[in-house]
mmCIF file with all atom_site columns, C-alpha atoms in Angstrom:
data_model
loop_
_atom_site.group_PDB
_atom_site.id
_atom_site.type_symbol
_atom_site.label_atom_id
_atom_site.label_alt_id
_atom_site.label_comp_id
_atom_site.label_asym_id
_atom_site.label_entity_id
_atom_site.label_seq_id
_atom_site.pdbx_PDB_ins_code
_atom_site.Cartn_x
_atom_site.Cartn_y
_atom_site.Cartn_z
_atom_site.occupancy
_atom_site.B_iso_or_equiv
_atom_site.pdbx_formal_charge
_atom_site.auth_seq_id
_atom_site.auth_comp_id
_atom_site.auth_asym_id
_atom_site.auth_atom_id
_atom_site.pdbx_PDB_model_num
ATOM 1   C CA . MET A 1 1   ? 39.227 -71.328 -33.579 1.00 0.00 ? 148 MET A CA 1
ATOM 2   C CA . PRO A 1 2   ? 38.551 -74.055 -35.778 1.00 0.00 ? 149 PRO A CA 1
ATOM 3   C CA . VAL A 1 3   ? 41.072 -75.366 -38.359 1.00 0.00 ? 150 VAL A CA 1
ATOM 4   C CA . PRO A 1 4   ? 40.985 -74.807 -41.815 1.00 0.00 ? 151 PRO A CA 1
ATOM 5   C CA . ALA A 1 5   ? 39.247 -77.868 -43.667 1.00 0.00 ? 152 ALA A CA 1
ATOM 6   C CA . ALA A 1 6   ? 42.209 -78.251 -46.000 1.00 0.00 ? 153 ALA A CA 1
ATOM 7   C CA . LEU A 1 7   ? 44.310 -78.893 -42.346 1.00 0.00 ? 154 LEU A CA 1
ATOM 8   C CA . ASP A 1 8   ? 45.086 -82.279 -40.941 1.00 0.00 ? 155 ASP A CA 1
ATOM 9   C CA . THR A 1 9   ? 47.084 -82.778 -37.845 1.00 0.00 ? 156 THR A CA 1
ATOM 10  C CA . LEU A 1 10  ? 50.138 -83.248 -39.636 1.00 0.00 ? 157 LEU A CA 1
ATOM 11  C CA . ASP A 1 11  ? 49.777 -80.019 -42.234 1.00 0.00 ? 158 ASP A CA 1
ATOM 12  C CA . VAL A 1 12  ? 49.046 -78.248 -39.021 1.00 0.00 ? 159 VAL A CA 1
ATOM 13  C CA . PHE A 1 13  ? 52.201 -79.304 -37.083 1.00 0.00 ? 160 PHE A CA 1
ATOM 14  C CA . GLY A 1 14  ? 55.004 -79.746 -39.669 1.00 0.00 ? 161 GLY A CA 1
ATOM 15  C CA . THR A 1 15  ? 54.007 -77.980 -43.722 1.00 0.00 ? 162 THR A CA 1
ATOM 16  C CA . HIS A 1 16  ? 52.013 -74.818 -42.125 1.00 0.00 ? 163 HIS A CA 1
ATOM 17  C CA . GLY A 1 17  ? 55.039 -73.183 -39.749 1.00 0.00 ? 164 GLY A CA 1
ATOM 18  C CA . ALA A 1 18  ? 53.430 -74.233 -35.970 1.00 0.00 ? 165 ALA A CA 1
ATOM 19  C CA . LEU A 1 19  ? 56.058 -76.797 -35.480 1.00 0.00 ? 166 LEU A CA 1
ATOM 20  C CA . PRO A 1 20  ? 59.672 -75.565 -36.573 1.00 0.00 ? 167 PRO A CA 1
ATOM 21  C CA . ILE A 1 21  ? 58.182 -72.294 -34.662 1.00 0.00 ? 168 ILE A CA 1
ATOM 22  C CA . ALA A 1 22  ? 57.667 -74.655 -31.808 1.00 0.00 ? 169 ALA A CA 1
ATOM 23  C CA . LEU A 1 23  ? 61.451 -75.743 -32.163 1.00 0.00 ? 170 LEU A CA 1
ATOM 24  C CA . ALA A 1 24  ? 63.067 -72.800 -32.812 1.00 0.00 ? 171 ALA A CA 1
ATOM 25  C CA . GLY A 1 25  ? 61.194 -71.948 -29.343 1.00 0.00 ? 172 GLY A CA 1
ATOM 26  C CA . ALA A 1 26  ? 62.499 -74.470 -27.589 1.00 0.00 ? 173 ALA A CA 1
ATOM 27  C CA . VAL A 1 27  ? 66.114 -73.964 -28.602 1.00 0.00 ? 174 VAL A CA 1
ATOM 28  C CA . LEU A 1 28  ? 65.708 -70.619 -27.795 1.00 0.00 ? 175 LEU A CA 1
ATOM 29  C CA . VAL A 1 29  ? 64.529 -71.423 -24.336 1.00 0.00 ? 176 VAL A CA 1
ATOM 30  C CA . VAL A 1 30  ? 68.157 -73.964 -24.061 1.00 0.00 ? 177 VAL A CA 1
ATOM 31  C CA . ILE A 1 31  ? 69.594 -70.569 -24.857 1.00 0.00 ? 178 ILE A CA 1
ATOM 32  C CA . ALA A 1 32  ? 67.468 -68.334 -22.704 1.00 0.00 ? 179 ALA A CA 1
ATOM 33  C CA . TRP A 1 33  ? 68.103 -70.398 -20.010 1.00 0.00 ? 180 TRP A CA 1
ATOM 34  C CA . GLY A 1 34  ? 72.099 -70.401 -20.111 1.00 0.00 ? 181 GLY A CA 1
ATOM 35  C CA . LEU A 1 35  ? 72.563 -67.149 -20.936 1.00 0.00 ? 182 LEU A CA 1
ATOM 36  C CA . GLY A 1 36  ? 70.086 -66.126 -17.898 1.00 0.00 ? 183 GLY A CA 1
ATOM 37  C CA . SER A 1 37  ? 71.697 -69.081 -15.849 1.00 0.00 ? 184 SER A CA 1
ATOM 38  C CA . LEU A 1 38  ? 75.208 -66.763 -16.044 1.00 0.00 ? 185 LEU A CA 1
ATOM 39  C CA . PHE A 1 39  ? 73.396 -63.852 -14.691 1.00 0.00 ? 186 PHE A CA 1
ATOM 40  C CA . GLY A 1 40  ? 71.083 -66.125 -11.778 1.00 0.00 ? 187 GLY A CA 1
ATOM 41  C CA . HIS A 1 41  ? 68.100 -65.231 -13.910 1.00 0.00 ? 188 HIS A CA 1
ATOM 42  C CA . GLY A 1 42  ? 67.883 -68.689 -15.846 1.00 0.00 ? 189 GLY A CA 1
ATOM 43  C CA . ARG A 1 43  ? 64.576 -69.667 -15.400 1.00 0.00 ? 190 ARG A CA 1
ATOM 44  C CA . ARG A 1 44  ? 63.175 -67.052 -15.567 1.00 0.00 ? 191 ARG A CA 1
ATOM 45  C CA . THR A 1 45  ? 64.188 -66.117 -18.313 1.00 0.00 ? 192 THR A CA 1
ATOM 46  C CA . ALA A 1 46  ? 63.965 -69.054 -19.848 1.00 0.00 ? 193 ALA A CA 1
ATOM 47  C CA . LEU A 1 47  ? 60.047 -69.387 -19.198 1.00 0.00 ? 194 LEU A CA 1
ATOM 48  C CA . TRP A 1 48  ? 59.447 -65.514 -20.633 1.00 0.00 ? 195 TRP A CA 1
ATOM 49  C CA . VAL A 1 49  ? 60.892 -67.399 -24.310 1.00 0.00 ? 196 VAL A CA 1
ATOM 50  C CA . ALA A 1 50  ? 58.767 -70.204 -23.643 1.00 0.00 ? 197 ALA A CA 1
ATOM 51  C CA . MET A 1 51  ? 55.569 -68.092 -23.264 1.00 0.00 ? 198 MET A CA 1
ATOM 52  C CA . LEU A 1 52  ? 56.577 -65.592 -26.373 1.00 0.00 ? 199 LEU A CA 1
ATOM 53  C CA . THR A 1 53  ? 56.852 -69.209 -28.137 1.00 0.00 ? 200 THR A CA 1
ATOM 54  C CA . CYS A 1 54  ? 53.555 -70.532 -26.419 1.00 0.00 ? 201 CYS A CA 1
ATOM 55  C CA . LEU A 1 55  ? 51.791 -66.697 -28.042 1.00 0.00 ? 202 LEU A CA 1
ATOM 56  C CA . ALA A 1 56  ? 53.864 -67.551 -31.890 1.00 0.00 ? 203 ALA A CA 1
ATOM 57  C CA . VAL A 1 57  ? 52.600 -70.836 -32.282 1.00 0.00 ? 204 VAL A CA 1
ATOM 58  C CA . ILE A 1 58  ? 49.179 -69.617 -31.421 1.00 0.00 ? 205 ILE A CA 1
ATOM 59  C CA . GLY A 1 59  ? 48.797 -66.997 -33.185 1.00 0.00 ? 206 GLY A CA 1
ATOM 60  C CA . TRP A 1 60  ? 50.332 -68.038 -36.248 1.00 0.00 ? 207 TRP A CA 1
ATOM 61  C CA . LEU A 1 61  ? 47.661 -71.059 -35.998 1.00 0.00 ? 208 LEU A CA 1
ATOM 62  C CA . THR A 1 62  ? 44.704 -69.128 -35.129 1.00 0.00 ? 209 THR A CA 1
ATOM 63  C CA . ILE A 1 63  ? 45.718 -65.485 -36.798 1.00 0.00 ? 210 ILE A CA 1
ATOM 64  C CA . GLY A 1 64  ? 48.214 -66.073 -39.038 1.00 0.00 ? 211 GLY A CA 1
ATOM 65  C CA . LEU A 1 65  ? 46.734 -69.291 -41.109 1.00 0.00 ? 212 LEU A CA 1
ATOM 66  C CA . THR A 1 66  ? 44.045 -67.095 -41.143 1.00 0.00 ? 213 THR A CA 1
ATOM 67  C CA . VAL A 1 67  ? 45.553 -64.223 -42.913 1.00 0.00 ? 214 VAL A CA 1
ATOM 68  C CA . VAL A 1 68  ? 47.665 -66.456 -45.503 1.00 0.00 ? 215 VAL A CA 1
ATOM 69  C CA . THR A 1 69  ? 44.598 -68.717 -46.700 1.00 0.00 ? 216 THR A CA 1
ATOM 70  C CA . HIS A 1 70  ? 41.525 -67.041 -45.638 1.00 0.00 ? 217 HIS A CA 1
ATOM 71  C CA . THR A 1 71  ? 39.589 -65.714 -48.931 1.00 0.00 ? 218 THR A CA 1
ATOM 72  C CA . GLY A 1 72  ? 37.440 -63.564 -46.581 1.00 0.00 ? 219 GLY A CA 1
ATOM 73  C CA . GLY A 1 73  ? 33.876 -63.899 -45.593 1.00 0.00 ? 220 GLY A CA 1
ATOM 74  C CA . THR A 1 74  ? 31.019 -61.926 -43.107 1.00 0.00 ? 221 THR A CA 1
ATOM 75  C CA . GLY A 1 75  ? 31.995 -63.719 -40.455 1.00 0.00 ? 222 GLY A CA 1
ATOM 76  C CA . GLY A 1 76  ? 29.387 -64.597 -37.990 1.00 0.00 ? 223 GLY A CA 1
ATOM 77  C CA . VAL A 1 77  ? 29.288 -64.989 -33.994 1.00 0.00 ? 224 VAL A CA 1
ATOM 78  C CA . ASN A 1 78  ? 27.984 -67.863 -32.723 1.00 0.00 ? 225 ASN A CA 1
ATOM 79  C CA . LEU A 1 79  ? 27.374 -67.425 -28.790 1.00 0.00 ? 226 LEU A CA 1
ATOM 80  C CA . THR A 1 80  ? 25.459 -70.896 -28.013 1.00 0.00 ? 227 THR A CA 1
ATOM 81  C CA . PRO A 1 81  ? 28.095 -72.377 -25.363 1.00 0.00 ? 228 PRO A CA 1
ATOM 82  C CA . GLY A 1 82  ? 28.846 -76.072 -26.228 1.00 0.00 ? 229 GLY A CA 1
ATOM 83  C CA . GLN A 1 83  ? 27.122 -75.676 -29.523 1.00 0.00 ? 230 GLN A CA 1
ATOM 84  C CA . GLU A 1 84  ? 29.900 -77.035 -31.544 1.00 0.00 ? 231 GLU A CA 1
ATOM 85  C CA . ILE A 1 85  ? 31.341 -79.303 -28.398 1.00 0.00 ? 232 ILE A CA 1
ATOM 86  C CA . GLN A 1 86  ? 28.694 -81.129 -28.861 1.00 0.00 ? 233 GLN A CA 1
ATOM 87  C CA . ARG A 1 87  ? 28.168 -81.844 -32.776 1.00 0.00 ? 234 ARG A CA 1
ATOM 88  C CA . ALA A 1 88  ? 31.661 -82.890 -32.009 1.00 0.00 ? 235 ALA A CA 1
ATOM 89  C CA . LEU A 1 89  ? 30.891 -85.375 -29.959 1.00 0.00 ? 236 LEU A CA 1
ATOM 90  C CA . GLU A 1 90  ? 27.297 -86.275 -31.490 1.00 0.00 ? 237 GLU A CA 1
ATOM 91  C CA . THR A 1 91  ? 28.876 -86.880 -35.730 1.00 0.00 ? 238 THR A CA 1
ATOM 92  C CA . GLY A 1 92  ? 32.554 -88.094 -34.358 1.00 0.00 ? 239 GLY A CA 1
ATOM 93  C CA . ALA A 1 93  ? 34.074 -87.250 -37.341 1.00 0.00 ? 240 ALA A CA 1
ATOM 94  C CA . ARG A 1 94  ? 37.358 -86.261 -37.772 1.00 0.00 ? 241 ARG A CA 1
ATOM 95  C CA . GLU A 1 95  ? 36.752 -82.522 -38.422 1.00 0.00 ? 242 GLU A CA 1
ATOM 96  C CA . PRO A 1 96  ? 35.002 -81.351 -35.247 1.00 0.00 ? 243 PRO A CA 1
ATOM 97  C CA . TRP A 1 97  ? 37.190 -83.603 -33.025 1.00 0.00 ? 244 TRP A CA 1
ATOM 98  C CA . LEU A 1 98  ? 40.597 -82.393 -34.429 1.00 0.00 ? 245 LEU A CA 1
ATOM 99  C CA . ASN A 1 99  ? 38.808 -78.820 -33.675 1.00 0.00 ? 246 ASN A CA 1
ATOM 100 C CA . LEU A 1 100 ? 37.851 -79.739 -30.251 1.00 0.00 ? 247 LEU A CA 1
ATOM 101 C CA . VAL A 1 101 ? 40.836 -81.511 -29.435 1.00 0.00 ? 248 VAL A CA 1
ATOM 102 C CA . GLY A 1 102 ? 43.393 -78.874 -30.800 1.00 0.00 ? 249 GLY A CA 1
ATOM 103 C CA . ASN A 1 103 ? 41.477 -75.909 -28.987 1.00 0.00 ? 250 ASN A CA 1
ATOM 104 C CA . ILE A 1 104 ? 41.940 -77.791 -25.894 1.00 0.00 ? 251 ILE A CA 1
ATOM 105 C CA . VAL A 1 105 ? 45.495 -79.230 -26.601 1.00 0.00 ? 252 VAL A CA 1
ATOM 106 C CA . LEU A 1 106 ? 46.975 -75.950 -27.691 1.00 0.00 ? 253 LEU A CA 1
ATOM 107 C CA . PHE A 1 107 ? 46.554 -74.234 -24.953 1.00 0.00 ? 254 PHE A CA 1
ATOM 108 C CA . ILE A 1 108 ? 48.086 -76.746 -22.732 1.00 0.00 ? 255 ILE A CA 1
ATOM 109 C CA . PRO A 1 109 ? 51.357 -74.828 -22.543 1.00 0.00 ? 256 PRO A CA 1
ATOM 110 C CA . PHE A 1 110 ? 50.599 -71.789 -22.714 1.00 0.00 ? 257 PHE A CA 1
ATOM 111 C CA . GLY A 1 111 ? 48.788 -71.958 -19.134 1.00 0.00 ? 258 GLY A CA 1
ATOM 112 C CA . THR A 1 112 ? 51.488 -74.032 -17.647 1.00 0.00 ? 259 THR A CA 1
ATOM 113 C CA . VAL A 1 113 ? 53.984 -71.212 -18.869 1.00 0.00 ? 260 VAL A CA 1
ATOM 114 C CA . ALA A 1 114 ? 51.504 -68.425 -17.142 1.00 0.00 ? 261 ALA A CA 1
ATOM 115 C CA . ALA A 1 115 ? 51.799 -70.367 -13.898 1.00 0.00 ? 262 ALA A CA 1
ATOM 116 C CA . LEU A 1 116 ? 55.043 -70.831 -13.304 1.00 0.00 ? 263 LEU A CA 1
ATOM 117 C CA . LEU A 1 117 ? 56.035 -67.294 -14.015 1.00 0.00 ? 264 LEU A CA 1
ATOM 118 C CA . THR A 1 118 ? 53.025 -66.519 -11.677 1.00 0.00 ? 265 THR A CA 1
ATOM 119 C CA . ARG A 1 119 ? 55.385 -65.956 -8.090  1.00 0.00 ? 266 ARG A CA 1
ATOM 120 C CA . SER A 1 120 ? 51.926 -67.392 -5.643  1.00 0.00 ? 267 SER A CA 1
ATOM 121 C CA . GLY A 1 121 ? 50.612 -70.396 -4.310  1.00 0.00 ? 268 GLY A CA 1
ATOM 122 C CA . LEU A 1 122 ? 48.578 -73.039 -6.162  1.00 0.00 ? 269 LEU A CA 1
ATOM 123 C CA . VAL A 1 123 ? 45.506 -71.093 -6.445  1.00 0.00 ? 270 VAL A CA 1
ATOM 124 C CA . LEU A 1 124 ? 46.791 -68.179 -7.778  1.00 0.00 ? 271 LEU A CA 1
ATOM 125 C CA . ARG A 1 125 ? 48.769 -69.704 -9.954  1.00 0.00 ? 272 ARG A CA 1
ATOM 126 C CA . VAL A 1 126 ? 45.373 -71.740 -11.792 1.00 0.00 ? 273 VAL A CA 1
ATOM 127 C CA . LEU A 1 127 ? 43.322 -68.735 -11.488 1.00 0.00 ? 274 LEU A CA 1
ATOM 128 C CA . THR A 1 128 ? 46.384 -66.846 -13.496 1.00 0.00 ? 275 THR A CA 1
ATOM 129 C CA . GLY A 1 129 ? 46.917 -69.221 -16.273 1.00 0.00 ? 276 GLY A CA 1
ATOM 130 C CA . THR A 1 130 ? 43.404 -69.201 -16.524 1.00 0.00 ? 277 THR A CA 1
ATOM 131 C CA . ALA A 1 131 ? 42.502 -65.906 -16.460 1.00 0.00 ? 278 ALA A CA 1
ATOM 132 C CA . LEU A 1 132 ? 45.135 -65.270 -19.105 1.00 0.00 ? 279 LEU A CA 1
ATOM 133 C CA . GLY A 1 133 ? 44.144 -68.298 -21.051 1.00 0.00 ? 280 GLY A CA 1
ATOM 134 C CA . PHE A 1 134 ? 40.598 -67.217 -21.657 1.00 0.00 ? 281 PHE A CA 1
ATOM 135 C CA . ALA A 1 135 ? 41.894 -63.421 -22.360 1.00 0.00 ? 282 ALA A CA 1
ATOM 136 C CA . LEU A 1 136 ? 43.964 -64.269 -24.654 1.00 0.00 ? 283 LEU A CA 1
ATOM 137 C CA . SER A 1 137 ? 41.203 -66.454 -26.653 1.00 0.00 ? 284 SER A CA 1
ATOM 138 C CA . ALA A 1 138 ? 38.545 -63.929 -26.406 1.00 0.00 ? 285 ALA A CA 1
ATOM 139 C CA . CYS A 1 139 ? 41.110 -61.344 -28.189 1.00 0.00 ? 286 CYS A CA 1
ATOM 140 C CA . ILE A 1 140 ? 41.763 -63.950 -30.783 1.00 0.00 ? 287 ILE A CA 1
ATOM 141 C CA . GLU A 1 141 ? 38.197 -64.321 -31.268 1.00 0.00 ? 288 GLU A CA 1
ATOM 142 C CA . ALA A 1 142 ? 37.565 -61.166 -31.855 1.00 0.00 ? 289 ALA A CA 1
ATOM 143 C CA . THR A 1 143 ? 40.561 -60.677 -34.289 1.00 0.00 ? 290 THR A CA 1
ATOM 144 C CA . GLN A 1 144 ? 38.992 -63.450 -36.481 1.00 0.00 ? 291 GLN A CA 1
ATOM 145 C CA . TYR A 1 145 ? 36.028 -62.011 -36.669 1.00 0.00 ? 292 TYR A CA 1
ATOM 146 C CA . LEU A 1 146 ? 37.289 -58.872 -37.489 1.00 0.00 ? 293 LEU A CA 1
ATOM 147 C CA . LEU A 1 147 ? 38.795 -60.745 -40.211 1.00 0.00 ? 294 LEU A CA 1
ATOM 148 C CA . GLY A 1 148 ? 35.534 -62.319 -41.938 1.00 0.00 ? 295 GLY A CA 1
ATOM 149 C CA . ARG A 1 149 ? 35.454 -65.709 -39.714 1.00 0.00 ? 296 ARG A CA 1
ATOM 150 C CA . VAL A 1 150 ? 33.134 -66.752 -37.065 1.00 0.00 ? 297 VAL A CA 1
ATOM 151 C CA . ALA A 1 151 ? 33.868 -66.014 -33.860 1.00 0.00 ? 298 ALA A CA 1
ATOM 152 C CA . ASP A 1 152 ? 32.447 -69.291 -31.911 1.00 0.00 ? 299 ASP A CA 1
ATOM 153 C CA . VAL A 1 153 ? 32.099 -69.287 -27.460 1.00 0.00 ? 300 VAL A CA 1
ATOM 154 C CA . ASP A 1 154 ? 32.758 -73.163 -28.074 1.00 0.00 ? 301 ASP A CA 1
ATOM 155 C CA . ASP A 1 155 ? 36.861 -71.965 -28.554 1.00 0.00 ? 302 ASP A CA 1
ATOM 156 C CA . ILE A 1 156 ? 37.101 -70.055 -25.531 1.00 0.00 ? 303 ILE A CA 1
ATOM 157 C CA . ILE A 1 157 ? 35.819 -72.588 -23.317 1.00 0.00 ? 304 ILE A CA 1
ATOM 158 C CA . LEU A 1 158 ? 38.205 -75.167 -24.854 1.00 0.00 ? 305 LEU A CA 1
ATOM 159 C CA . ASN A 1 159 ? 41.391 -72.903 -25.244 1.00 0.00 ? 306 ASN A CA 1
ATOM 160 C CA . THR A 1 160 ? 40.219 -71.649 -21.707 1.00 0.00 ? 307 THR A CA 1
ATOM 161 C CA . SER A 1 161 ? 40.108 -75.507 -20.632 1.00 0.00 ? 308 SER A CA 1
ATOM 162 C CA . GLY A 1 162 ? 43.608 -76.190 -21.803 1.00 0.00 ? 309 GLY A CA 1
ATOM 163 C CA . ALA A 1 163 ? 45.095 -73.165 -20.277 1.00 0.00 ? 310 ALA A CA 1
ATOM 164 C CA . PHE A 1 164 ? 43.272 -74.211 -16.531 1.00 0.00 ? 311 PHE A CA 1
ATOM 165 C CA . LEU A 1 165 ? 44.780 -78.043 -17.541 1.00 0.00 ? 312 LEU A CA 1
ATOM 166 C CA . GLY A 1 166 ? 48.302 -76.691 -17.864 1.00 0.00 ? 313 GLY A CA 1
ATOM 167 C CA . ALA A 1 167 ? 48.301 -74.118 -15.161 1.00 0.00 ? 314 ALA A CA 1
ATOM 168 C CA . LEU A 1 168 ? 46.859 -76.504 -12.708 1.00 0.00 ? 315 LEU A CA 1
ATOM 169 C CA . ALA A 1 169 ? 49.395 -79.420 -13.464 1.00 0.00 ? 316 ALA A CA 1
ATOM 170 C CA . ALA A 1 170 ? 52.165 -76.856 -13.190 1.00 0.00 ? 317 ALA A CA 1
ATOM 171 C CA . ALA A 1 171 ? 50.854 -75.555 -9.845  1.00 0.00 ? 318 ALA A CA 1
ATOM 172 C CA . LEU A 1 172 ? 50.123 -79.238 -8.159  1.00 0.00 ? 319 LEU A CA 1
ATOM 173 C CA . VAL A 1 173 ? 54.049 -79.832 -9.176  1.00 0.00 ? 320 VAL A CA 1
ATOM 174 C CA . LEU A 1 174 ? 55.263 -76.653 -7.624  1.00 0.00 ? 321 LEU A CA 1
ATOM 175 C CA . ALA A 1 175 ? 52.729 -77.040 -4.610  1.00 0.00 ? 322 ALA A CA 1
ATOM 176 C CA . LEU A 1 176 ? 54.466 -80.444 -4.262  1.00 0.00 ? 323 LEU A CA 1
ATOM 177 C CA . GLY A 1 177 ? 58.120 -78.670 -4.148  1.00 0.00 ? 324 GLY A CA 1
ATOM 178 C CA . ALA A 1 178 ? 59.126 -80.069 -7.164  1.00 0.00 ? 325 ALA A CA 1
ATOM 179 C CA . GLY A 1 179 ? 61.076 -76.856 -9.033  1.00 0.00 ? 326 GLY A CA 1
ATOM 180 C CA . ASP A 1 180 ? 59.754 -74.575 -6.302  1.00 0.00 ? 327 ASP A CA 1
ATOM 181 C CA . PRO A 1 181 ? 62.838 -72.472 -4.949  1.00 0.00 ? 328 PRO A CA 1
ATOM 182 C CA . SER A 1 182 ? 60.753 -71.014 -2.562  1.00 0.00 ? 329 SER A CA 1
ATOM 183 C CA . SER A 1 183 ? 59.356 -73.812 -1.267  1.00 0.00 ? 330 SER A CA 1
ATOM 184 C CA . ARG A 1 184 ? 62.420 -75.000 -0.822  1.00 0.00 ? 331 ARG A CA 1
ATOM 185 C CA . ARG A 1 185 ? 63.657 -72.025 0.854   1.00 0.00 ? 332 ARG A CA 1
ATOM 186 C CA . GLY A 1 186 ? 61.003 -72.041 2.782   1.00 0.00 ? 333 GLY A CA 1
ATOM 187 C CA . ARG A 1 187 ? 61.439 -75.303 4.006   1.00 0.00 ? 334 ARG A CA 1
ATOM 188 C CA . GLY A 1 188 ? 65.270 -74.811 4.427   1.00 0.00 ? 335 GLY A CA 1
ATOM 189 C CA . ALA A 1 189 ? 64.677 -71.890 6.879   1.00 0.00 ? 336 ALA A CA 1
ATOM 190 C CA . ARG A 1 190 ? 62.277 -73.245 8.555   1.00 0.00 ? 337 ARG A CA 1
ATOM 191 C CA . SER A 1 191 ? 64.851 -76.651 9.543   1.00 0.00 ? 338 SER A CA 1
ATOM 192 C CA . GLU A 1 192 ? 67.706 -73.967 10.290  1.00 0.00 ? 339 GLU A CA 1
ATOM 193 C CA . ALA A 1 193 ? 65.566 -72.352 12.825  1.00 0.00 ? 340 ALA A CA 1
#
């Protein structure tokens, strides 16, 4: 999912709409948390709103901007793992680096929220966040190919890595007991026995 050449970091997060979507999503998460708390489901409701926000930002940056700015083309497929990653590392040019880092960073929140929504232990949370990140990225690449852009296996690798990092961070925090209601219930139940 290369960032269009005309876009720089400020443009991607400002004038092209990702920042407003993210801010609106953050407000909705807070509202959902508050309303959900009234009915006893604040955390999960807020997490689902956060997931929808992640999907909206990812969808806009990967598909929406393509639809709006792309003039068409023959598309293509790069199935050589590491080719674009190596190019970014070797050239040190700004655009390949922005693509490399951007593809990872874009999926960290997605992996985090997916892991937080998973109700089981550390390994399942990490696997769920990573697998969903992989599936979403593969769908995006297929869609980009159908829209006349190049589908790149490196984008899937980078996006999946970002989802993995987010899922791992969330799972570790929950495993350490910070914010994991089930672990507190388990400790409380053991101490009462």
